[in-house]
Tab-separated table of C-alpha atoms in Angstrom:
chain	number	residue	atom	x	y	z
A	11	UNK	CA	117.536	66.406	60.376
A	12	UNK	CA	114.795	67.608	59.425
A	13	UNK	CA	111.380	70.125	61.546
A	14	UNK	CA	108.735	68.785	61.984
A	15	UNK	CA	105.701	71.756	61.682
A	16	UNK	CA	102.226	71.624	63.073
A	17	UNK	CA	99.353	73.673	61.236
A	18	UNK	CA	96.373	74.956	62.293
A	19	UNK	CA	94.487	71.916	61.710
A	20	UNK	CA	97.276	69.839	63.938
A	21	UNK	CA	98.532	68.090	61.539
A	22	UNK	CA	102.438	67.822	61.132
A	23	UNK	CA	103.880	68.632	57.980
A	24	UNK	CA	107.987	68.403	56.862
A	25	UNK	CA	109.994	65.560	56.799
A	26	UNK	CA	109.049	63.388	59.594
A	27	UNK	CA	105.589	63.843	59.773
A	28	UNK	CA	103.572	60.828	58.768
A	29	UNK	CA	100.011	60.037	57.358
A	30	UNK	CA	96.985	58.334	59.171
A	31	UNK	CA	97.733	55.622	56.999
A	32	UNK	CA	101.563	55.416	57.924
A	33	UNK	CA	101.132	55.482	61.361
A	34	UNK	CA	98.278	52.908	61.677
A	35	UNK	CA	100.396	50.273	59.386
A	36	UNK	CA	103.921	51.428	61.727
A	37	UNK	CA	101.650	50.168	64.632
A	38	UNK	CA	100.379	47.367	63.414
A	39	UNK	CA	104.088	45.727	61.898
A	40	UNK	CA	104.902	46.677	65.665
A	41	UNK	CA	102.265	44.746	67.512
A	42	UNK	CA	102.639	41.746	65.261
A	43	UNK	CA	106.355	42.215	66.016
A	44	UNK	CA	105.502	42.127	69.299
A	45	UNK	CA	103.120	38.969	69.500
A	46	UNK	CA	105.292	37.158	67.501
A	47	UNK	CA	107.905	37.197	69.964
A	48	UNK	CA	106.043	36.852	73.022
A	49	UNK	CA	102.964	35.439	72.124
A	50	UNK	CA	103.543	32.131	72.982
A	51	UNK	CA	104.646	32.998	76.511
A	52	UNK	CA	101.544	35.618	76.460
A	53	UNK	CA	99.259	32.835	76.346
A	54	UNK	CA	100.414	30.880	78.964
A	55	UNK	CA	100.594	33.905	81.301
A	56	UNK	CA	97.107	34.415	80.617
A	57	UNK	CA	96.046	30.572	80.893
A	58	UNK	CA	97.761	30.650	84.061
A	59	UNK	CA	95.612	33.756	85.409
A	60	UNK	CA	92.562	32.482	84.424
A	61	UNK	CA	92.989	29.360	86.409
A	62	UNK	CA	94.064	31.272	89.581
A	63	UNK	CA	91.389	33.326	88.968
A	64	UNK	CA	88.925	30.644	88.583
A	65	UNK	CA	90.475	29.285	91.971
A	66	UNK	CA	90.217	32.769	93.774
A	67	UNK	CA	86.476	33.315	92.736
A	68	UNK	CA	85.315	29.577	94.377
A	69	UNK	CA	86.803	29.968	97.712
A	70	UNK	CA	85.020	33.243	97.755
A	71	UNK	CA	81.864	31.643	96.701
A	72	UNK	CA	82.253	29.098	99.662
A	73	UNK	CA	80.854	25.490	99.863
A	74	UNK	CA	78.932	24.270	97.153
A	75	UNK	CA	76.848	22.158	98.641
A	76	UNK	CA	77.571	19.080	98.164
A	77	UNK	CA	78.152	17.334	101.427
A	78	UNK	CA	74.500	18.901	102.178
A	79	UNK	CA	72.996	17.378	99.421
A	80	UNK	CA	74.414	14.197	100.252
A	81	UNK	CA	73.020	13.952	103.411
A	82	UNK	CA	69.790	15.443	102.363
A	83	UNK	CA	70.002	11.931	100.320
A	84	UNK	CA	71.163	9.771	103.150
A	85	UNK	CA	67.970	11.637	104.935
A	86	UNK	CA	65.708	10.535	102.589
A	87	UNK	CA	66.917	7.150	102.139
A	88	UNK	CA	67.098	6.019	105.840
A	89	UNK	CA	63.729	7.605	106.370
A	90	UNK	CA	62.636	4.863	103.340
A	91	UNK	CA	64.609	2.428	105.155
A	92	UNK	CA	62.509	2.998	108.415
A	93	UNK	CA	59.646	2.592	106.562
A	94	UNK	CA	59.968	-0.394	104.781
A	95	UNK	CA	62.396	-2.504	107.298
A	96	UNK	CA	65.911	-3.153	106.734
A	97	UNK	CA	68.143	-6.132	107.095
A	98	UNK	CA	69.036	-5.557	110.082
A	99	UNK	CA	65.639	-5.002	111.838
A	100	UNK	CA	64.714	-8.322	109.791
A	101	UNK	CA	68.108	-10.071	111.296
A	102	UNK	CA	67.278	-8.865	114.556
A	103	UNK	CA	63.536	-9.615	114.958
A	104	UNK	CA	64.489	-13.287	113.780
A	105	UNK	CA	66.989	-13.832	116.207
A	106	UNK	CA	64.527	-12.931	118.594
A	107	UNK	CA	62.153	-15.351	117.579
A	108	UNK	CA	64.650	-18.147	117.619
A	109	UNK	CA	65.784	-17.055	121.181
A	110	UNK	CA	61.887	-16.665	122.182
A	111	UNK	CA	61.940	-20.438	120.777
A	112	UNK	CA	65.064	-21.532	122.529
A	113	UNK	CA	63.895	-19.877	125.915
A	114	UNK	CA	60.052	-21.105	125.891
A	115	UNK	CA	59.355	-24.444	127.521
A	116	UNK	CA	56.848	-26.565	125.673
A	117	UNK	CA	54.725	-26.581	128.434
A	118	UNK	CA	54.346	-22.797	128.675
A	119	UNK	CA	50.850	-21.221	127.750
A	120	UNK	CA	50.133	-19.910	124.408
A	121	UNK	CA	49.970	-16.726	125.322
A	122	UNK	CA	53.410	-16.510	126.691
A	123	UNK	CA	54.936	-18.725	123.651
A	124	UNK	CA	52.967	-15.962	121.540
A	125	UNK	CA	54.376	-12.918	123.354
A	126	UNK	CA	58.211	-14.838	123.510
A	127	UNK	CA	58.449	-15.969	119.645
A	128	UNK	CA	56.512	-13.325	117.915
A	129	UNK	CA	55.705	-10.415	119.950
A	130	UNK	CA	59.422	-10.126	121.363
A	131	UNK	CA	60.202	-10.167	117.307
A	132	UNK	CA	57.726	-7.498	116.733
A	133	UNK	CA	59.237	-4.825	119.245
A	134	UNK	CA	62.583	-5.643	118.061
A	135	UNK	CA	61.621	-4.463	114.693
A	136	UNK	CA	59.939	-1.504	115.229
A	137	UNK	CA	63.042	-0.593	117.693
A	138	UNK	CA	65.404	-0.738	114.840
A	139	UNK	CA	62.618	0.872	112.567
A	140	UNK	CA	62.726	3.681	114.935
A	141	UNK	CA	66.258	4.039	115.004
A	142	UNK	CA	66.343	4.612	111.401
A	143	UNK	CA	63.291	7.080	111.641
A	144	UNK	CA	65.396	8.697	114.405
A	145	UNK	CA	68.382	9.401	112.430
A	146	UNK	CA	65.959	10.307	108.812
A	147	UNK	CA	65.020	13.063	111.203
A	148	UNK	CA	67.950	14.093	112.580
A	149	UNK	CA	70.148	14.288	109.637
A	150	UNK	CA	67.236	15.968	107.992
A	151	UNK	CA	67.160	18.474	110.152
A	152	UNK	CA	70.500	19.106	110.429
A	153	UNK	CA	70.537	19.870	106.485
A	154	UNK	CA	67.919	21.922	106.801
A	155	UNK	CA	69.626	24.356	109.363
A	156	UNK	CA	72.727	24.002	107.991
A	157	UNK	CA	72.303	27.045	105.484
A	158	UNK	CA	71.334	29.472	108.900
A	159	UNK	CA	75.140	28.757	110.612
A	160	UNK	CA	76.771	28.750	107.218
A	161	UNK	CA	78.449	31.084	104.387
A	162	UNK	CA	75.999	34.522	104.603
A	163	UNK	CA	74.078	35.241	101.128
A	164	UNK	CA	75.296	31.710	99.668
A	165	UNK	CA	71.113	30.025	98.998
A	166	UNK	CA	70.862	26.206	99.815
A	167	UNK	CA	70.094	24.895	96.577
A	168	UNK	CA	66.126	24.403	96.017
A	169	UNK	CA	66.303	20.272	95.491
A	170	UNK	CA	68.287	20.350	98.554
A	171	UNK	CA	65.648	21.735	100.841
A	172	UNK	CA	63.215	19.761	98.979
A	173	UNK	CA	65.344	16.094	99.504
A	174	UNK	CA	65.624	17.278	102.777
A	175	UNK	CA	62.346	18.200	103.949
A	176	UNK	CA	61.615	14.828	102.547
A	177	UNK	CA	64.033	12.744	105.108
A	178	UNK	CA	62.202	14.926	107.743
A	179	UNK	CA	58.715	14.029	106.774
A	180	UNK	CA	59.550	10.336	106.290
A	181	UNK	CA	61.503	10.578	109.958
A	182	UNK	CA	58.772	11.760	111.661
A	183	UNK	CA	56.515	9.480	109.757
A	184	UNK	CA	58.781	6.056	110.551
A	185	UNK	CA	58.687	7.485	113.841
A	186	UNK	CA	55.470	7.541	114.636
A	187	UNK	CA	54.619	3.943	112.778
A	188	UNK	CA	57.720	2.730	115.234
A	189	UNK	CA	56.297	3.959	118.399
A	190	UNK	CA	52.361	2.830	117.408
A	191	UNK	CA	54.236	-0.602	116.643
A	192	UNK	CA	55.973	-1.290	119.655
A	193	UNK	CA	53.406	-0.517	121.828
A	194	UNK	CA	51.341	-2.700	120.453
A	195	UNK	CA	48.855	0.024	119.202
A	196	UNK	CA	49.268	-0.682	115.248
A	197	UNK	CA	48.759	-4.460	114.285
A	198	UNK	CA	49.097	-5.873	118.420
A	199	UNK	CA	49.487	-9.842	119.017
A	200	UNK	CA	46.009	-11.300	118.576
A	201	UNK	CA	44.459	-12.196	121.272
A	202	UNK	CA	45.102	-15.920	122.729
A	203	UNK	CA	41.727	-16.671	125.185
């Protein structure tokens, strides 16, 4: 065996001490040495981290919004609905008519075969029209004060304020046409004398 000597300069000299060059290519034959043995199992490890860590990072993030986007959607689109009439204010209002038609003798006056077929019709409508406005607003308004009772520091997304604010508008709107409809205010049964 053989000393090993440091100068000055701290650099060994004698029979075990190595050059720069020696001891970078001694640690690089080992790390290859290394990977090649492991390296497989290495990259599954680290696959498998990645993906927990992908998992760990979204639950801290919280919700991501989707179920308030969709309703900021449904918002919007029964607040259309209210608006322009659905099926079932159109199924409703015409079996109205038919039971104004059923229910009115012959004989009755105009104005009360007027206010049975049609103007019975026209308040069932604008009921149902209201009930769509109704909910338009309420779900609306619900996604818009969602963000205030959920995760802290988490922003509602900007096109779901925006989809949102739009189901409340058109609420509020289909609301208002409702109510001026039923009582007669906006288009009323003309006049029969």
């Amino acid at each position: 065996m053989g000393t090993k000597t440091v100068d000055e300069t701290g650099a060994g000299t004698g029979p075990e001490a190595r050059t720069d060059e020696e001891k970078v290519d001694v640690t690089k034959s080992d790390a290859v040495g290394a990977d090649e043995v492991t390296g497989a199992d290495d990259a599954e490890d680290g696959d498998e981290a990645e993906l927990l860590e992908g998992l760990g990072e979204d639950e801290k993030e919280g919700p991501s919004g989707v179920g308030q986007g969709a309703a900021a959607v449904v918002s919007a689109g029964l607040g259309l609905v209210s608006l322009t009439g659905g099926w079932i204010g159109t199924v409703a209002a015409a079996r109205e008519t038919l039971v104004g038609q059923l229910e009115t003798a012959s004989t009755a006056t105009v104005a009360t075969q007027v206010k049975e077929v049609y103007g019975d019709a026209w308040q069932t409508s604008a009921l149902w029209a209201g009930f769509f406005a109704l909910a338009a607003l309420v779900v609306g308004v619900f996604v818009l004060a969602r963000p205030a009772f959920g995760a802290p520091g988490k922003p509602q997304a900007p096109w779901i304020k925006s989809v949102g604010w739009a189901g409340v508008s058109l609420g509020v709107i289909g609301l208002l046409l409702a109510v001026l409809k039923y009582t007669d205010v906006l288009l009323g049964l003309p006049s029969t004398s």
